[in-house]
């Protein structure tokens, strides 16, 4: 199998699995227990917290709270802020956020919040003047993703944070789910108040995430109960997963082969754009403004679902747009927001790489793709002839 769907989820790193294994077998205590086994568990959780804080460049490990996933972190950050500040009901976000933010903001708009949606251009980028104009003294929260899950387009978080600070008293929430582990992050000196992390996007297991909460920012607890996570998120800690997240952060921090992923992605992208006259890149062409692992390419006039299915037959895993809407026939909301024409958007395929991909896999994918596009084109022409 060739796995090129790493923005959907990633393989658990062998080192992560090895770190977790003792906590699934021998070390099964509860971190809140006072005995030696409990204390060992507590120390594993706190060690992992340090590892997450280190990767994010947080000032202090106490700014990290463990959650179950990126969606929970996003929902807690935004929902919790509003619960704490019921009078600050003006929010700003973008049209291209993941559903965990977009869906929640839609819901908040239905129940009486005022949401300003920032548009993106055809490259998937924001106009920061739109943000400047949208910011008001009564804006409560601004939520902007660091990297787009479908196109890999990076938003200029430092500049956005500066604008938020200069023009409002708003809290700045960042969905960091696709960026953490893929690009360097340093929150200490930044204007980011809240940042969502998801373990399974960078080689930790599913079922664990984190929320960075800058010291001094108050959120009400997400789960009320036994008072774990300093009373901020109750429930007995998922120690094996937390240990896995910590180790994945440590690996990402030590990882030096980002250039290798970038080189493979560039090769895949260059070859596809050169070989197929109907191939169009979705997202800004300047690769410095995209994640190093992502290429979203449309095959104009073809159906992305057909291409995906044929690649799948050849054991190559990719996505059409976001994995989260694989069931839906609708064109991706992100591509719609970028005003990608329907005939182009419909044929979009997202390739997302990881440190485990090899040059041989990329070459094999390119060879397979030549056959697949030929076949899909022939069958698309056949169905046009039948209907005309
Ligand atoms: N935010 C972004 C940008 C994502 O890509 C995803 C998942 O695809 C999420 C949030 C949700 O993360 P999780 O799957 O951990 O809930």
Short mmCIF file of C-alpha atoms in Angstrom, two decimals, residues 1-386:
data_model
loop_
_atom_site.label_atom_id
_atom_site.label_comp_id
_atom_site.label_asym_id
_atom_site.label_seq_id
_atom_site.Cartn_x
_atom_site.Cartn_y
_atom_site.Cartn_z
CA UNK A 1 0.00 0.00 0.00
CA UNK A 2 1.14 3.55 -0.73
CA UNK A 3 -0.34 5.91 1.84
CA UNK A 4 -0.63 9.51 0.66
CA UNK A 5 -3.49 10.57 2.94
CA UNK A 6 -1.56 11.84 5.94
CA UNK A 7 -3.70 14.94 6.45
CA UNK A 8 -6.58 12.56 7.20
CA UNK A 9 -4.56 10.57 9.70
CA UNK A 10 -1.09 9.11 10.10
CA UNK A 11 0.58 5.85 10.96
CA UNK A 12 1.54 5.55 14.64
CA UNK A 13 5.33 5.88 14.73
CA UNK A 14 7.06 2.69 15.95
CA UNK A 15 8.81 4.77 18.64
CA UNK A 16 5.42 6.06 19.79
CA UNK A 17 4.02 2.55 19.94
CA UNK A 18 7.03 1.39 21.95
CA UNK A 19 6.59 4.26 24.42
CA UNK A 20 2.89 3.47 24.85
CA UNK A 21 3.12 -0.29 25.16
CA UNK A 22 4.17 -0.51 28.85
CA UNK A 23 1.21 1.75 29.73
CA UNK A 24 -1.17 -0.63 27.97
CA UNK A 25 0.26 -3.66 29.76
CA UNK A 26 2.08 -3.21 33.04
CA UNK A 27 1.51 0.38 34.05
CA UNK A 28 -2.26 0.49 34.26
CA UNK A 29 -2.64 2.64 37.38
CA UNK A 30 -4.66 5.78 37.79
CA UNK A 31 -2.54 8.95 37.88
CA UNK A 32 -4.71 10.24 40.73
CA UNK A 33 -3.82 7.26 42.98
CA UNK A 34 -1.41 7.92 45.81
CA UNK A 35 0.52 4.62 45.58
CA UNK A 36 3.73 4.03 43.65
CA UNK A 37 1.97 2.83 40.50
CA UNK A 38 -0.28 5.91 40.52
CA UNK A 39 2.72 8.17 41.02
CA UNK A 40 4.46 6.54 38.09
CA UNK A 41 1.42 7.25 35.91
CA UNK A 42 1.31 10.87 37.11
CA UNK A 43 4.94 11.31 36.22
CA UNK A 44 4.32 9.85 32.72
CA UNK A 45 1.48 12.32 32.13
CA UNK A 46 3.55 15.27 33.34
CA UNK A 47 6.51 14.17 31.24
CA UNK A 48 4.30 14.10 28.15
CA UNK A 49 2.97 17.57 29.01
CA UNK A 50 6.56 18.86 29.01
CA UNK A 51 7.16 17.25 25.60
CA UNK A 52 4.06 18.90 24.08
CA UNK A 53 5.00 22.28 25.62
CA UNK A 54 8.51 21.96 24.19
CA UNK A 55 7.29 21.29 20.64
CA UNK A 56 4.87 24.22 20.78
CA UNK A 57 7.38 26.57 22.36
CA UNK A 58 4.98 27.27 25.24
CA UNK A 59 6.24 29.23 28.26
CA UNK A 60 5.19 26.57 30.71
CA UNK A 61 3.90 23.00 30.62
CA UNK A 62 0.88 24.07 32.69
CA UNK A 63 -0.40 25.80 29.54
CA UNK A 64 -1.06 22.38 27.97
CA UNK A 65 -4.29 20.48 28.71
CA UNK A 66 -4.87 17.01 27.26
CA UNK A 67 -8.09 16.41 25.33
CA UNK A 68 -9.44 13.59 23.19
CA UNK A 69 -8.95 15.14 19.72
CA UNK A 70 -8.53 18.32 17.72
CA UNK A 71 -12.29 18.82 17.38
CA UNK A 72 -12.69 18.79 21.16
CA UNK A 73 -9.87 21.31 21.55
CA UNK A 74 -11.45 23.64 18.96
CA UNK A 75 -14.93 23.30 20.46
CA UNK A 76 -13.71 23.86 23.99
CA UNK A 77 -11.65 26.92 23.04
CA UNK A 78 -14.47 28.71 21.22
CA UNK A 79 -17.48 27.43 23.17
CA UNK A 80 -15.69 27.89 26.50
CA UNK A 81 -14.73 31.44 25.70
CA UNK A 82 -18.35 32.33 24.94
CA UNK A 83 -19.59 30.63 28.07
CA UNK A 84 -17.12 32.69 30.08
CA UNK A 85 -17.87 35.92 28.21
CA UNK A 86 -21.57 35.83 27.28
CA UNK A 87 -21.56 39.50 26.32
CA UNK A 88 -18.71 39.26 23.82
CA UNK A 89 -20.73 37.76 21.02
CA UNK A 90 -18.87 39.07 17.98
CA UNK A 91 -16.60 36.40 16.50
CA UNK A 92 -14.36 36.44 13.45
CA UNK A 93 -13.33 33.34 11.54
CA UNK A 94 -12.65 32.25 7.96
CA UNK A 95 -14.68 30.48 5.30
CA UNK A 96 -12.10 27.70 5.00
CA UNK A 97 -11.85 26.45 8.59
CA UNK A 98 -12.26 22.78 9.35
CA UNK A 99 -15.83 21.75 10.27
CA UNK A 100 -14.80 21.65 13.94
CA UNK A 101 -14.61 25.46 13.81
CA UNK A 102 -16.87 26.27 10.85
CA UNK A 103 -19.71 24.05 12.04
CA UNK A 104 -19.49 25.39 15.58
CA UNK A 105 -19.49 29.01 14.36
CA UNK A 106 -22.53 28.25 12.16
CA UNK A 107 -24.26 26.89 15.23
CA UNK A 108 -23.24 29.91 17.32
CA UNK A 109 -24.60 32.23 14.64
CA UNK A 110 -27.92 30.38 14.81
CA UNK A 111 -28.13 30.93 18.56
CA UNK A 112 -27.47 34.64 18.41
CA UNK A 113 -23.75 35.29 18.00
CA UNK A 114 -22.57 37.66 15.32
CA UNK A 115 -20.00 35.90 13.13
CA UNK A 116 -17.87 37.73 10.57
CA UNK A 117 -16.64 35.27 7.93
CA UNK A 118 -13.36 36.26 6.26
CA UNK A 119 -13.25 35.33 2.58
CA UNK A 120 -10.21 33.88 0.82
CA UNK A 121 -8.94 34.62 -2.68
CA UNK A 122 -8.46 32.10 -5.51
CA UNK A 123 -5.18 31.00 -3.95
CA UNK A 124 -6.92 30.25 -0.65
CA UNK A 125 -5.28 33.24 1.07
CA UNK A 126 -6.73 35.92 3.33
CA UNK A 127 -6.69 39.66 2.75
CA UNK A 128 -5.51 41.02 6.10
CA UNK A 129 -7.24 44.34 5.38
CA UNK A 130 -10.52 42.41 5.63
CA UNK A 131 -9.48 41.30 9.10
CA UNK A 132 -8.43 44.83 10.09
CA UNK A 133 -11.82 46.15 8.99
CA UNK A 134 -13.69 43.35 10.78
CA UNK A 135 -11.97 43.81 14.15
CA UNK A 136 -13.97 45.85 16.65
CA UNK A 137 -13.48 46.86 20.25
CA UNK A 138 -16.27 44.44 21.16
CA UNK A 139 -14.89 41.49 19.15
CA UNK A 140 -14.65 38.60 21.59
CA UNK A 141 -12.69 35.97 19.70
CA UNK A 142 -10.84 35.50 16.43
CA UNK A 143 -10.35 31.93 15.19
CA UNK A 144 -8.00 31.27 12.28
CA UNK A 145 -6.35 28.02 11.27
CA UNK A 146 -2.59 27.79 10.91
CA UNK A 147 -2.65 25.44 7.90
CA UNK A 148 -5.54 24.38 5.73
CA UNK A 149 -6.25 20.66 5.79
CA UNK A 150 -7.31 20.47 2.13
CA UNK A 151 -4.83 22.73 0.35
CA UNK A 152 -2.03 23.08 2.90
CA UNK A 153 -2.19 26.88 2.55
CA UNK A 154 -0.59 28.56 5.58
CA UNK A 155 -2.15 31.63 7.16
CA UNK A 156 0.25 34.30 8.51
CA UNK A 157 -0.50 33.68 12.18
CA UNK A 158 2.12 36.13 13.50
CA UNK A 159 0.74 39.04 11.46
CA UNK A 160 -2.85 38.08 12.24
CA UNK A 161 -2.04 37.95 15.94
CA UNK A 162 -0.43 41.39 15.80
CA UNK A 163 -3.51 42.85 14.10
CA UNK A 164 -5.80 41.24 16.67
CA UNK A 165 -3.74 42.68 19.54
CA UNK A 166 -3.50 46.16 18.02
CA UNK A 167 -7.13 46.53 17.02
CA UNK A 168 -9.15 44.68 19.65
CA UNK A 169 -9.23 42.98 23.02
CA UNK A 170 -10.20 39.71 21.37
CA UNK A 171 -8.83 36.32 22.35
CA UNK A 172 -6.93 34.69 19.48
CA UNK A 173 -7.67 31.01 18.86
CA UNK A 174 -5.68 29.05 16.31
CA UNK A 175 -6.56 25.64 14.91
CA UNK A 176 -3.06 24.21 14.75
CA UNK A 177 -4.17 20.67 13.95
CA UNK A 178 -2.54 20.39 10.51
CA UNK A 179 0.52 22.47 11.35
CA UNK A 180 1.79 20.94 14.59
CA UNK A 181 4.58 18.46 13.87
CA UNK A 182 4.93 19.68 10.27
CA UNK A 183 6.29 23.21 10.65
CA UNK A 184 8.11 24.96 13.52
CA UNK A 185 5.86 26.66 16.07
CA UNK A 186 6.82 28.99 18.88
CA UNK A 187 3.95 30.23 21.00
CA UNK A 188 5.95 31.91 23.77
CA UNK A 189 6.43 35.23 21.99
CA UNK A 190 3.34 34.97 19.79
CA UNK A 191 -0.09 36.54 20.22
CA UNK A 192 -1.80 33.14 20.14
CA UNK A 193 -3.97 32.60 23.23
CA UNK A 194 -5.45 29.18 22.43
CA UNK A 195 -4.16 26.51 20.05
CA UNK A 196 -5.70 23.15 19.15
CA UNK A 197 -3.53 20.06 18.63
CA UNK A 198 -4.49 16.57 17.40
CA UNK A 199 -2.19 13.60 17.99
CA UNK A 200 -3.24 11.38 15.09
CA UNK A 201 -2.15 13.96 12.52
CA UNK A 202 1.52 13.51 13.41
CA UNK A 203 2.10 9.87 14.30
CA UNK A 204 0.48 9.66 17.74
CA UNK A 205 -2.63 7.48 18.13
CA UNK A 206 -6.23 8.57 17.59
CA UNK A 207 -8.10 9.60 20.73
CA UNK A 208 -5.71 12.20 22.09
CA UNK A 209 -5.21 15.91 21.49
CA UNK A 210 -4.29 18.98 23.47
CA UNK A 211 -5.35 22.55 23.94
CA UNK A 212 -2.73 25.20 24.61
CA UNK A 213 -4.19 27.81 26.94
CA UNK A 214 -1.91 30.80 27.43
CA UNK A 215 -1.34 31.57 31.10
CA UNK A 216 -3.82 34.24 32.15
CA UNK A 217 -6.53 33.14 29.70
CA UNK A 218 -9.46 31.63 31.56
CA UNK A 219 -11.70 28.96 30.14
CA UNK A 220 -14.43 27.17 32.08
CA UNK A 221 -13.86 23.41 32.44
CA UNK A 222 -14.80 21.35 29.41
CA UNK A 223 -15.77 18.32 31.50
CA UNK A 224 -16.76 18.65 35.13
CA UNK A 225 -15.94 15.73 37.39
CA UNK A 226 -12.96 14.50 39.35
CA UNK A 227 -10.93 17.63 38.75
CA UNK A 228 -8.21 16.15 36.53
CA UNK A 229 -6.07 18.47 34.40
CA UNK A 230 -6.18 21.09 37.21
CA UNK A 231 -9.95 21.02 37.12
CA UNK A 232 -10.02 22.08 33.48
CA UNK A 233 -10.89 18.76 31.85
CA UNK A 234 -12.06 16.00 34.15
CA UNK A 235 -12.04 12.28 33.38
CA UNK A 236 -9.31 9.77 34.16
CA UNK A 237 -6.39 10.55 31.89
CA UNK A 238 -5.86 8.28 28.83
CA UNK A 239 -2.28 7.67 29.93
CA UNK A 240 -1.11 5.43 27.05
CA UNK A 241 -2.42 7.93 24.48
CA UNK A 242 -0.99 10.88 26.37
CA UNK A 243 2.42 9.17 26.56
CA UNK A 244 2.11 8.52 22.80
CA UNK A 245 1.32 12.17 22.10
CA UNK A 246 4.31 13.27 24.17
CA UNK A 247 6.66 10.92 22.34
CA UNK A 248 5.26 12.01 18.94
CA UNK A 249 5.96 15.64 19.92
CA UNK A 250 9.49 14.72 20.94
CA UNK A 251 10.04 12.93 17.62
CA UNK A 252 8.63 15.87 15.66
CA UNK A 253 10.89 18.24 17.60
CA UNK A 254 13.96 16.15 16.80
CA UNK A 255 12.93 15.40 13.21
CA UNK A 256 15.33 16.92 10.71
CA UNK A 257 14.15 15.36 7.46
CA UNK A 258 11.41 17.90 6.59
CA UNK A 259 13.30 18.71 3.40
CA UNK A 260 12.94 15.10 2.28
CA UNK A 261 9.13 15.28 2.54
CA UNK A 262 9.15 18.61 0.74
CA UNK A 263 11.35 17.25 -2.06
CA UNK A 264 9.05 14.27 -2.61
CA UNK A 265 5.94 16.45 -2.57
CA UNK A 266 7.54 18.89 -5.03
CA UNK A 267 8.47 16.06 -7.37
CA UNK A 268 4.94 14.62 -7.28
CA UNK A 269 3.38 18.04 -7.86
CA UNK A 270 5.79 19.12 -10.63
CA UNK A 271 5.40 15.86 -12.53
CA UNK A 272 1.59 15.86 -12.33
CA UNK A 273 1.34 19.48 -13.46
CA UNK A 274 3.77 18.82 -16.32
CA UNK A 275 2.23 15.53 -17.47
CA UNK A 276 -1.48 16.23 -17.42
CA UNK A 277 -2.73 19.22 -19.41
CA UNK A 278 -5.97 19.31 -17.37
CA UNK A 279 -4.16 19.32 -13.98
CA UNK A 280 -4.65 22.50 -11.90
CA UNK A 281 -3.06 23.23 -8.54
CA UNK A 282 -5.51 24.28 -5.82
CA UNK A 283 -3.84 26.67 -3.39
CA UNK A 284 -1.10 29.24 -3.68
CA UNK A 285 1.65 28.29 -6.16
CA UNK A 286 4.40 29.65 -3.85
CA UNK A 287 5.28 26.53 -1.91
CA UNK A 288 6.77 28.49 0.98
CA UNK A 289 3.18 29.50 1.73
CA UNK A 290 1.94 25.91 1.95
CA UNK A 291 2.64 22.95 4.23
CA UNK A 292 5.63 20.96 2.99
CA UNK A 293 3.62 17.73 2.68
CA UNK A 294 0.42 18.73 0.84
CA UNK A 295 -0.60 19.03 -2.82
CA UNK A 296 -4.20 19.52 -3.85
CA UNK A 297 -4.54 19.04 -7.59
CA UNK A 298 -7.66 19.03 -9.74
CA UNK A 299 -8.03 17.06 -12.95
CA UNK A 300 -10.41 19.35 -14.77
CA UNK A 301 -13.48 17.66 -16.24
CA UNK A 302 -12.97 14.40 -14.31
CA UNK A 303 -14.54 13.16 -11.12
CA UNK A 304 -12.20 13.03 -8.11
CA UNK A 305 -14.24 10.15 -6.70
CA UNK A 306 -13.52 8.03 -9.81
CA UNK A 307 -9.81 8.81 -9.64
CA UNK A 308 -9.73 7.99 -5.93
CA UNK A 309 -11.53 4.68 -6.49
CA UNK A 310 -9.13 3.61 -9.25
CA UNK A 311 -6.06 4.56 -7.24
CA UNK A 312 -7.59 2.67 -4.33
CA UNK A 313 -7.85 -0.43 -6.56
CA UNK A 314 -4.10 -0.11 -7.03
CA UNK A 315 -3.59 0.24 -3.24
CA UNK A 316 -2.78 3.96 -3.36
CA UNK A 317 -4.60 5.99 -0.70
CA UNK A 318 -5.48 9.64 -1.39
CA UNK A 319 -8.42 11.93 -0.59
CA UNK A 320 -10.84 14.03 -2.51
CA UNK A 321 -10.81 17.28 -0.56
CA UNK A 322 -11.21 16.61 3.15
CA UNK A 323 -11.53 13.04 4.42
CA UNK A 324 -14.24 14.25 6.75
CA UNK A 325 -16.63 14.82 3.82
CA UNK A 326 -15.73 11.73 1.81
CA UNK A 327 -19.34 10.57 2.04
CA UNK A 328 -20.76 13.74 0.61
CA UNK A 329 -21.13 14.39 -3.09
CA UNK A 330 -20.85 18.12 -2.59
CA UNK A 331 -17.83 20.01 -3.80
CA UNK A 332 -15.58 20.91 -0.89
CA UNK A 333 -16.52 24.12 0.94
CA UNK A 334 -12.85 25.15 0.88
CA UNK A 335 -12.63 24.96 -2.92
CA UNK A 336 -16.00 26.71 -3.20
CA UNK A 337 -14.72 29.52 -0.98
CA UNK A 338 -11.71 29.80 -3.32
CA UNK A 339 -14.17 30.13 -6.22
CA UNK A 340 -12.66 27.12 -8.00
CA UNK A 341 -15.06 26.43 -10.91
CA UNK A 342 -17.24 23.33 -10.42
CA UNK A 343 -15.67 21.39 -13.33
CA UNK A 344 -12.27 21.87 -11.72
CA UNK A 345 -13.25 21.43 -8.05
CA UNK A 346 -15.08 18.17 -8.79
CA UNK A 347 -11.83 16.59 -9.99
CA UNK A 348 -9.74 17.49 -6.96
CA UNK A 349 -7.37 15.03 -5.31
CA UNK A 350 -5.39 15.73 -2.15
CA UNK A 351 -2.01 14.08 -1.82
CA UNK A 352 -0.55 14.39 1.68
CA UNK A 353 2.81 12.86 2.51
CA UNK A 354 4.63 11.84 5.66
CA UNK A 355 8.16 10.99 6.75
CA UNK A 356 7.47 7.36 5.82
CA UNK A 357 6.98 7.98 2.09
CA UNK A 358 9.81 7.12 -0.26
CA UNK A 359 10.97 8.24 -3.69
CA UNK A 360 10.02 4.80 -5.06
CA UNK A 361 6.45 5.27 -3.82
CA UNK A 362 6.17 8.66 -5.49
CA UNK A 363 7.47 7.28 -8.78
CA UNK A 364 5.05 4.35 -8.57
CA UNK A 365 2.16 6.74 -7.86
CA UNK A 366 3.08 8.84 -10.89
CA UNK A 367 3.21 5.75 -13.10
CA UNK A 368 -0.16 4.51 -11.81
CA UNK A 369 -1.70 7.93 -12.14
CA UNK A 370 -0.89 8.02 -15.87
CA UNK A 371 -2.94 4.84 -16.36
CA UNK A 372 -5.72 5.93 -14.02
CA UNK A 373 -6.23 9.35 -15.60
CA UNK A 374 -6.27 7.75 -19.04
CA UNK A 375 -8.94 5.26 -17.95
CA UNK A 376 -11.07 7.82 -16.12
CA UNK A 377 -10.85 10.15 -19.13
CA UNK A 378 -11.99 7.39 -21.51
CA UNK A 379 -14.91 6.44 -19.29
CA UNK A 380 -15.87 10.12 -18.79
CA UNK A 381 -15.87 10.60 -22.59
CA UNK A 382 -17.93 7.42 -22.96
CA UNK A 383 -20.57 8.66 -20.56
CA UNK A 384 -20.68 12.06 -22.31
CA UNK A 385 -21.29 10.31 -25.63
CA UNK A 386 -24.05 8.16 -24.11
#
